[in-house]
Amino acid sequence: GDSVTQMEGPVTLSEEAFLTINCTYTATGYPSLFWYVQYPGEGLQLLLKATKADDKGSNKGFEATYRKETTSFHLEKGSVQVSDSAVYFCALSDRKGGSYIPTFGRGTSLIVHP
Amino acid sequence: GAGVSQSPSNKVTEKGKDVELRCDPISGHTALYWYRQSLGQGLEFLIYFQGNSAPDKSGLPSDRFSAERTGGSVSTLTIQRTQQEDSAVYLCASSLWGNLDSPLHFGNGTRLTVT
């Protein structure tokens, strides 16, 4: 079945450091890929998405590129801020029968120090 | 506009009792999902609704779990005879069409503690 693997956290960085959170997936079909973010005390919210190979999703300075050849969707940001401290979830949406059920990774906690 | 609303936000119950968790999705969203998030685990899929029907119940962990959706809107997840392993955060999400690239909109969850 489908699965998403994320790097273990927590990831601890200083402000303005470069961020990479690795995400790889397995899927039977041709999925869409997503990153969601959960800030402390809040629900998950969409950060960015990509729907086909070589697409780059971007939002709030974060980027991720859909790499079909390596089945990866790594999240990057050039200069993190304290306010980026949150849990980040990689997810895919794939067809199962007639339904599209998103599959999530375990989440990666990011802690940014001033 | 209003987001996905879940109630209660916290629920403490004794082992063996039944609980009902409620989800009010974004108006007009046809697809509704229930997930469970346990400490240190990812999001575990429970059930999916398209309108009022549930084409995929494959994630329900046992027959103690059931869910319904009425009027294409509010959904209730019921857990009968709760067990300690049911303790988790139960998340509800909705999406406009439930298709390949529709993002999910999540509620803040219900934290269930079974004592």
PDB file of C-alpha atoms in Angstrom:
ATOM      1  CA  GLY A   1       0.000   0.000   0.000  1.00  0.00           C
ATOM      2  CA  ASP A   2       0.889   3.666  -0.013  1.00  0.00           C
ATOM      3  CA  SER A   3       3.271   5.065   2.585  1.00  0.00           C
ATOM      4  CA  VAL A   4       5.160   8.240   3.457  1.00  0.00           C
ATOM      5  CA  THR A   5       8.491   8.320   5.293  1.00  0.00           C
ATOM      6  CA  GLN A   6       9.814  11.492   6.903  1.00  0.00           C
ATOM      7  CA  MET A   7      13.045  12.169   8.702  1.00  0.00           C
ATOM      8  CA  GLU A   8      12.878  11.767  12.468  1.00  0.00           C
ATOM      9  CA  GLY A   9      12.773  14.879  14.572  1.00  0.00           C
ATOM     10  CA  PRO A  10      13.138  17.065  16.353  1.00  0.00           C
ATOM     11  CA  VAL A  11      15.131  19.235  14.002  1.00  0.00           C
ATOM     12  CA  THR A  12      16.739  22.060  15.964  1.00  0.00           C
ATOM     13  CA  LEU A  13      18.115  25.100  14.123  1.00  0.00           C
ATOM     14  CA  SER A  14      19.220  28.634  14.805  1.00  0.00           C
ATOM     15  CA  GLU A  15      17.318  31.500  13.228  1.00  0.00           C
ATOM     16  CA  GLU A  16      18.324  32.179   9.579  1.00  0.00           C
ATOM     17  CA  ALA A  17      19.686  28.640   9.117  1.00  0.00           C
ATOM     18  CA  PHE A  18      18.838  26.554   6.044  1.00  0.00           C
ATOM     19  CA  LEU A  19      16.160  23.910   6.512  1.00  0.00           C
ATOM     20  CA  THR A  20      15.670  20.581   4.780  1.00  0.00           C
ATOM     21  CA  ILE A  21      13.109  18.014   5.908  1.00  0.00           C
ATOM     22  CA  ASN A  22      13.310  14.827   3.860  1.00  0.00           C
ATOM     23  CA  CYS A  23      10.211  13.015   2.640  1.00  0.00           C
ATOM     24  CA  THR A  24      10.013   9.916   0.450  1.00  0.00           C
ATOM     25  CA  TYR A  25       6.931   7.997  -0.589  1.00  0.00           C
ATOM     26  CA  THR A  26       5.663   4.791  -2.126  1.00  0.00           C
ATOM     27  CA  ALA A  27       2.444   4.796  -4.112  1.00  0.00           C
ATOM     28  CA  THR A  28       0.674   2.448  -6.480  1.00  0.00           C
ATOM     29  CA  GLY A  29      -0.655   5.237  -8.680  1.00  0.00           C
ATOM     30  CA  TYR A  30       0.399   8.773  -9.601  1.00  0.00           C
ATOM     31  CA  PRO A  31      -0.234  10.712  -6.404  1.00  0.00           C
ATOM     32  CA  SER A  32      -0.454  14.377  -5.540  1.00  0.00           C
ATOM     33  CA  LEU A  33       1.963  15.443  -2.800  1.00  0.00           C
ATOM     34  CA  PHE A  34       1.441  17.843   0.090  1.00  0.00           C
ATOM     35  CA  TRP A  35       3.144  19.412   3.062  1.00  0.00           C
ATOM     36  CA  TYR A  36       0.994  20.351   6.033  1.00  0.00           C
ATOM     37  CA  VAL A  37       2.085  22.334   9.082  1.00  0.00           C
ATOM     38  CA  GLN A  38       0.745  22.219  12.639  1.00  0.00           C
ATOM     39  CA  TYR A  39       1.648  25.236  14.766  1.00  0.00           C
ATOM     40  CA  PRO A  40       1.458  24.841  18.561  1.00  0.00           C
ATOM     41  CA  GLY A  41      -2.141  24.689  19.721  1.00  0.00           C
ATOM     42  CA  GLU A  42      -3.562  24.773  16.195  1.00  0.00           C
ATOM     43  CA  GLY A  43      -4.925  22.295  13.646  1.00  0.00           C
ATOM     44  CA  LEU A  44      -3.034  21.063  10.614  1.00  0.00           C
ATOM     45  CA  GLN A  45      -3.086  23.416   7.668  1.00  0.00           C
ATOM     46  CA  LEU A  46      -1.898  23.096   4.106  1.00  0.00           C
ATOM     47  CA  LEU A  47       1.552  24.588   3.508  1.00  0.00           C
ATOM     48  CA  LEU A  48       2.107  23.672  -0.155  1.00  0.00           C
ATOM     49  CA  LYS A  49       1.316  21.040  -2.759  1.00  0.00           C
ATOM     50  CA  ALA A  50       2.457  19.633  -6.118  1.00  0.00           C
ATOM     51  CA  THR A  51       0.337  17.538  -8.439  1.00  0.00           C
ATOM     52  CA  LYS A  52       2.740  16.242 -11.074  1.00  0.00           C
ATOM     53  CA  ALA A  53       6.385  15.378 -11.599  1.00  0.00           C
ATOM     54  CA  ASP A  54       8.856  18.298 -11.525  1.00  0.00           C
ATOM     55  CA  ASP A  55       6.205  20.676 -10.133  1.00  0.00           C
ATOM     56  CA  LYS A  56       7.486  22.946  -7.374  1.00  0.00           C
ATOM     57  CA  GLY A  57       5.103  23.927  -4.589  1.00  0.00           C
ATOM     58  CA  SER A  58       5.956  27.059  -2.633  1.00  0.00           C
ATOM     59  CA  ASN A  59       4.470  29.145   0.176  1.00  0.00           C
ATOM     60  CA  LYS A  60       5.808  31.386   2.980  1.00  0.00           C
ATOM     61  CA  GLY A  61       9.387  30.892   1.757  1.00  0.00           C
ATOM     62  CA  PHE A  62       9.090  27.091   1.845  1.00  0.00           C
ATOM     63  CA  GLU A  63       9.578  25.018  -1.316  1.00  0.00           C
ATOM     64  CA  ALA A  64       9.310  21.365  -2.310  1.00  0.00           C
ATOM     65  CA  THR A  65       9.786  19.750  -5.714  1.00  0.00           C
ATOM     66  CA  TYR A  66       7.947  16.592  -6.845  1.00  0.00           C
ATOM     67  CA  ARG A  67      10.709  14.169  -7.853  1.00  0.00           C
ATOM     68  CA  LYS A  68       9.160  11.088  -9.418  1.00  0.00           C
ATOM     69  CA  GLU A  69      12.485   9.431 -10.229  1.00  0.00           C
ATOM     70  CA  THR A  70      13.524   9.447  -6.561  1.00  0.00           C
ATOM     71  CA  THR A  71       9.948   9.336  -5.154  1.00  0.00           C
ATOM     72  CA  SER A  72      10.767  12.313  -2.946  1.00  0.00           C
ATOM     73  CA  PHE A  73       9.240  15.637  -1.921  1.00  0.00           C
ATOM     74  CA  HIS A  74      11.770  17.273   0.379  1.00  0.00           C
ATOM     75  CA  LEU A  75      10.796  20.504   2.132  1.00  0.00           C
ATOM     76  CA  GLU A  76      13.310  23.379   2.097  1.00  0.00           C
ATOM     77  CA  LYS A  77      13.553  26.928   3.369  1.00  0.00           C
ATOM     78  CA  GLY A  78      16.537  29.192   2.927  1.00  0.00           C
ATOM     79  CA  SER A  79      16.299  31.107   6.211  1.00  0.00           C
ATOM     80  CA  VAL A  80      14.097  29.870   9.032  1.00  0.00           C
ATOM     81  CA  GLN A  81      12.479  32.069  11.672  1.00  0.00           C
ATOM     82  CA  VAL A  82      11.435  31.361  15.243  1.00  0.00           C
ATOM     83  CA  SER A  83       7.823  31.527  14.050  1.00  0.00           C
ATOM     84  CA  ASP A  84       8.448  28.497  11.797  1.00  0.00           C
ATOM     85  CA  SER A  85       8.672  26.271  14.878  1.00  0.00           C
ATOM     86  CA  ALA A  86       5.963  23.671  14.293  1.00  0.00           C
ATOM     87  CA  VAL A  87       5.370  20.063  13.268  1.00  0.00           C
ATOM     88  CA  TYR A  88       5.551  19.410   9.523  1.00  0.00           C
ATOM     89  CA  PHE A  89       3.697  16.523   7.868  1.00  0.00           C
ATOM     90  CA  CYS A  90       4.368  15.168   4.401  1.00  0.00           C
ATOM     91  CA  ALA A  91       1.351  13.557   2.719  1.00  0.00           C
ATOM     92  CA  LEU A  92       0.243  11.991  -0.534  1.00  0.00           C
ATOM     93  CA  SER A  93      -3.177  11.574  -2.094  1.00  0.00           C
ATOM     94  CA  ASP A  94      -3.672   8.553  -4.295  1.00  0.00           C
ATOM     95  CA  ARG A  95      -6.638   6.789  -5.814  1.00  0.00           C
ATOM     96  CA  LYS A  96      -7.917   3.789  -3.876  1.00  0.00           C
ATOM     97  CA  GLY A  97     -10.863   2.275  -5.700  1.00  0.00           C
ATOM     98  CA  GLY A  98     -13.049   5.277  -6.399  1.00  0.00           C
ATOM     99  CA  SER A  99     -11.769   7.325  -3.459  1.00  0.00           C
ATOM    100  CA  TYR A 100      -8.800   9.569  -2.746  1.00  0.00           C
ATOM    101  CA  ILE A 101      -7.530   8.971   0.776  1.00  0.00           C
ATOM    102  CA  PRO A 102      -4.557  11.070   1.899  1.00  0.00           C
ATOM    103  CA  THR A 103      -1.739   9.164   3.605  1.00  0.00           C
ATOM    104  CA  PHE A 104       0.435  11.055   6.081  1.00  0.00           C
ATOM    105  CA  GLY A 105       3.945  10.686   7.423  1.00  0.00           C
ATOM    106  CA  ARG A 106       4.662  10.720  11.162  1.00  0.00           C
ATOM    107  CA  GLY A 107       5.514  14.409  11.228  1.00  0.00           C
ATOM    108  CA  THR A 108       8.809  16.188  11.890  1.00  0.00           C
ATOM    109  CA  SER A 109       9.077  18.669  14.727  1.00  0.00           C
ATOM    110  CA  LEU A 110      11.080  21.812  13.942  1.00  0.00           C
ATOM    111  CA  ILE A 111      12.441  23.979  16.753  1.00  0.00           C
ATOM    112  CA  VAL A 112      14.049  27.289  15.789  1.00  0.00           C
ATOM    113  CA  HIS A 113      16.093  29.148  18.396  1.00  0.00           C
ATOM    114  CA  PRO A 114      16.696  32.932  18.283  1.00  0.00           C
TER     115      PRO A 114
ATOM    116  CA  GLY B   1     -15.350  32.000   6.877  1.00  0.00           C
ATOM    117  CA  ALA B   2     -15.792  29.326   9.517  1.00  0.00           C
ATOM    118  CA  GLY B   3     -13.358  26.439   9.496  1.00  0.00           C
ATOM    119  CA  VAL B   4     -13.860  22.845  10.551  1.00  0.00           C
ATOM    120  CA  SER B   5     -15.260  22.690  14.060  1.00  0.00           C
ATOM    121  CA  GLN B   6     -14.870  19.708  16.403  1.00  0.00           C
ATOM    122  CA  SER B   7     -16.446  19.102  19.775  1.00  0.00           C
ATOM    123  CA  PRO B   8     -15.678  18.493  22.503  1.00  0.00           C
ATOM    124  CA  SER B   9     -12.075  19.690  22.417  1.00  0.00           C
ATOM    125  CA  ASN B  10     -11.239  17.400  25.336  1.00  0.00           C
ATOM    126  CA  LYS B  11     -12.994  14.299  26.625  1.00  0.00           C
ATOM    127  CA  VAL B  12     -12.060  12.167  29.604  1.00  0.00           C
ATOM    128  CA  THR B  13     -14.041   8.973  29.983  1.00  0.00           C
ATOM    129  CA  GLU B  14     -13.896   5.779  31.966  1.00  0.00           C
ATOM    130  CA  LYS B  15     -12.991   2.500  30.328  1.00  0.00           C
ATOM    131  CA  GLY B  16     -16.107   0.765  29.044  1.00  0.00           C
ATOM    132  CA  LYS B  17     -18.166   3.929  28.449  1.00  0.00           C
ATOM    133  CA  ASP B  18     -19.371   5.066  25.021  1.00  0.00           C
ATOM    134  CA  VAL B  19     -18.281   8.408  23.561  1.00  0.00           C
ATOM    135  CA  GLU B  20     -19.489  10.543  20.659  1.00  0.00           C
ATOM    136  CA  LEU B  21     -17.225  12.966  18.846  1.00  0.00           C
ATOM    137  CA  ARG B  22     -18.708  15.598  16.573  1.00  0.00           C
ATOM    138  CA  CYS B  23     -17.363  17.274  13.442  1.00  0.00           C
ATOM    139  CA  ASP B  24     -18.886  20.239  11.649  1.00  0.00           C
ATOM    140  CA  PRO B  25     -17.138  20.618   8.266  1.00  0.00           C
ATOM    141  CA  ILE B  26     -16.746  23.707   6.110  1.00  0.00           C
ATOM    142  CA  SER B  27     -20.046  24.496   4.415  1.00  0.00           C
ATOM    143  CA  GLY B  28     -20.183  23.068   0.882  1.00  0.00           C
ATOM    144  CA  HIS B  29     -17.374  20.569   1.363  1.00  0.00           C
ATOM    145  CA  THR B  30     -18.516  17.201   0.039  1.00  0.00           C
ATOM    146  CA  ALA B  31     -15.725  15.046   1.460  1.00  0.00           C
ATOM    147  CA  LEU B  32     -15.131  14.416   5.163  1.00  0.00           C
ATOM    148  CA  TYR B  33     -12.347  12.392   6.795  1.00  0.00           C
ATOM    149  CA  TRP B  34     -11.633  11.112  10.287  1.00  0.00           C
ATOM    150  CA  TYR B  35      -8.061  10.441  11.387  1.00  0.00           C
ATOM    151  CA  ARG B  36      -6.520   9.436  14.701  1.00  0.00           C
ATOM    152  CA  GLN B  37      -3.220  10.826  15.984  1.00  0.00           C
ATOM    153  CA  SER B  38      -1.485   8.984  18.771  1.00  0.00           C
ATOM    154  CA  LEU B  39       1.597  10.236  20.603  1.00  0.00           C
ATOM    155  CA  GLY B  40       4.642   9.871  18.366  1.00  0.00           C
ATOM    156  CA  GLN B  41       2.592   8.390  15.532  1.00  0.00           C
ATOM    157  CA  GLY B  42       1.434   9.815  12.269  1.00  0.00           C
ATOM    158  CA  LEU B  43      -2.149  10.338  11.256  1.00  0.00           C
ATOM    159  CA  GLU B  44      -4.016   7.032  11.099  1.00  0.00           C
ATOM    160  CA  PHE B  45      -6.907   7.037   8.626  1.00  0.00           C
ATOM    161  CA  LEU B  46     -10.230   5.900  10.067  1.00  0.00           C
ATOM    162  CA  ILE B  47     -13.090   6.625   7.650  1.00  0.00           C
ATOM    163  CA  TYR B  48     -14.027   8.778   4.670  1.00  0.00           C
ATOM    164  CA  PHE B  49     -17.407  10.188   3.603  1.00  0.00           C
ATOM    165  CA  GLN B  50     -18.430  11.482   0.200  1.00  0.00           C
ATOM    166  CA  GLY B  51     -21.731  13.193   0.865  1.00  0.00           C
ATOM    167  CA  ASN B  52     -23.551  10.974   3.342  1.00  0.00           C
ATOM    168  CA  SER B  53     -22.081   7.693   2.184  1.00  0.00           C
ATOM    169  CA  ALA B  54     -18.892   6.097   3.457  1.00  0.00           C
ATOM    170  CA  PRO B  55     -17.154   4.364   0.524  1.00  0.00           C
ATOM    171  CA  ASP B  56     -14.086   3.603   2.630  1.00  0.00           C
ATOM    172  CA  LYS B  57     -14.384   2.331   6.201  1.00  0.00           C
ATOM    173  CA  SER B  58     -11.202   0.305   5.974  1.00  0.00           C
ATOM    174  CA  GLY B  59      -9.392   2.218   8.691  1.00  0.00           C
ATOM    175  CA  LEU B  60     -11.857   1.654  11.524  1.00  0.00           C
ATOM    176  CA  PRO B  61      -9.796  -0.326  14.080  1.00  0.00           C
ATOM    177  CA  SER B  62     -12.641  -2.509  15.376  1.00  0.00           C
ATOM    178  CA  ASP B  63     -16.409  -2.904  15.331  1.00  0.00           C
ATOM    179  CA  ARG B  64     -16.561  -0.697  18.437  1.00  0.00           C
ATOM    180  CA  PHE B  65     -15.976   2.255  16.099  1.00  0.00           C
ATOM    181  CA  SER B  66     -18.727   3.651  13.888  1.00  0.00           C
ATOM    182  CA  ALA B  67     -19.444   6.925  12.158  1.00  0.00           C
ATOM    183  CA  GLU B  68     -22.264   8.605  10.334  1.00  0.00           C
ATOM    184  CA  ARG B  69     -22.804  11.775   8.394  1.00  0.00           C
ATOM    185  CA  THR B  70     -26.179  13.403   7.944  1.00  0.00           C
ATOM    186  CA  GLY B  71     -27.384  16.022   5.475  1.00  0.00           C
ATOM    187  CA  GLY B  72     -23.990  16.001   3.811  1.00  0.00           C
ATOM    188  CA  SER B  73     -22.744  18.033   6.744  1.00  0.00           C
ATOM    189  CA  VAL B  74     -22.201  17.114  10.397  1.00  0.00           C
ATOM    190  CA  SER B  75     -20.486  13.837  11.205  1.00  0.00           C
ATOM    191  CA  THR B  76     -20.374  11.871  14.434  1.00  0.00           C
ATOM    192  CA  LEU B  77     -17.725   9.308  15.352  1.00  0.00           C
ATOM    193  CA  THR B  78     -18.891   6.907  18.053  1.00  0.00           C
ATOM    194  CA  ILE B  79     -16.644   4.657  20.092  1.00  0.00           C
ATOM    195  CA  GLN B  80     -18.447   2.017  22.147  1.00  0.00           C
ATOM    196  CA  ARG B  81     -17.016   0.333  25.234  1.00  0.00           C
ATOM    197  CA  THR B  82     -13.909   2.507  25.167  1.00  0.00           C
ATOM    198  CA  GLN B  83     -10.516   0.983  25.922  1.00  0.00           C
ATOM    199  CA  GLN B  84      -7.320   2.672  27.101  1.00  0.00           C
ATOM    200  CA  GLU B  85      -5.711   2.130  23.700  1.00  0.00           C
ATOM    201  CA  ASP B  86      -8.426   4.385  22.226  1.00  0.00           C
ATOM    202  CA  SER B  87      -6.760   7.376  23.926  1.00  0.00           C
ATOM    203  CA  ALA B  88      -5.597   9.710  21.135  1.00  0.00           C
ATOM    204  CA  VAL B  89      -6.413  12.942  19.340  1.00  0.00           C
ATOM    205  CA  TYR B  90      -9.231  12.412  16.849  1.00  0.00           C
ATOM    206  CA  LEU B  91      -8.982  14.733  13.869  1.00  0.00           C
ATOM    207  CA  CYS B  92     -11.682  15.597  11.388  1.00  0.00           C
ATOM    208  CA  ALA B  93     -10.970  17.162   7.999  1.00  0.00           C
ATOM    209  CA  SER B  94     -13.050  18.204   5.030  1.00  0.00           C
ATOM    210  CA  SER B  95     -12.270  18.984   1.430  1.00  0.00           C
ATOM    211  CA  LEU B  96     -14.253  20.568  -1.360  1.00  0.00           C
ATOM    212  CA  TRP B  97     -14.419  17.597  -3.725  1.00  0.00           C
ATOM    213  CA  GLY B  98     -12.360  14.789  -2.225  1.00  0.00           C
ATOM    214  CA  ASN B  99     -10.426  14.433  -5.447  1.00  0.00           C
ATOM    215  CA  LEU B 100      -6.748  13.940  -6.187  1.00  0.00           C
ATOM    216  CA  ASP B 101      -5.473  17.417  -5.478  1.00  0.00           C
ATOM    217  CA  SER B 102      -8.056  18.800  -3.062  1.00  0.00           C
ATOM    218  CA  PRO B 103      -6.271  19.798   0.139  1.00  0.00           C
ATOM    219  CA  LEU B 104      -7.742  18.872   3.500  1.00  0.00           C
ATOM    220  CA  HIS B 105      -8.948  21.458   6.000  1.00  0.00           C
ATOM    221  CA  PHE B 106      -8.545  20.198   9.544  1.00  0.00           C
ATOM    222  CA  GLY B 107     -10.291  20.920  12.804  1.00  0.00           C
ATOM    223  CA  ASN B 108      -8.329  21.310  16.024  1.00  0.00           C
ATOM    224  CA  GLY B 109      -9.201  17.784  17.109  1.00  0.00           C
ATOM    225  CA  THR B 110     -10.778  16.092  20.110  1.00  0.00           C
ATOM    226  CA  ARG B 111      -8.301  14.808  22.692  1.00  0.00           C
ATOM    227  CA  LEU B 112      -9.785  11.601  24.125  1.00  0.00           C
ATOM    228  CA  THR B 113      -8.415  10.160  27.352  1.00  0.00           C
ATOM    229  CA  VAL B 114      -9.720   6.811  28.563  1.00  0.00           C
ATOM    230  CA  THR B 115      -8.965   6.149  32.231  1.00  0.00           C
TER     231      THR B 115
END
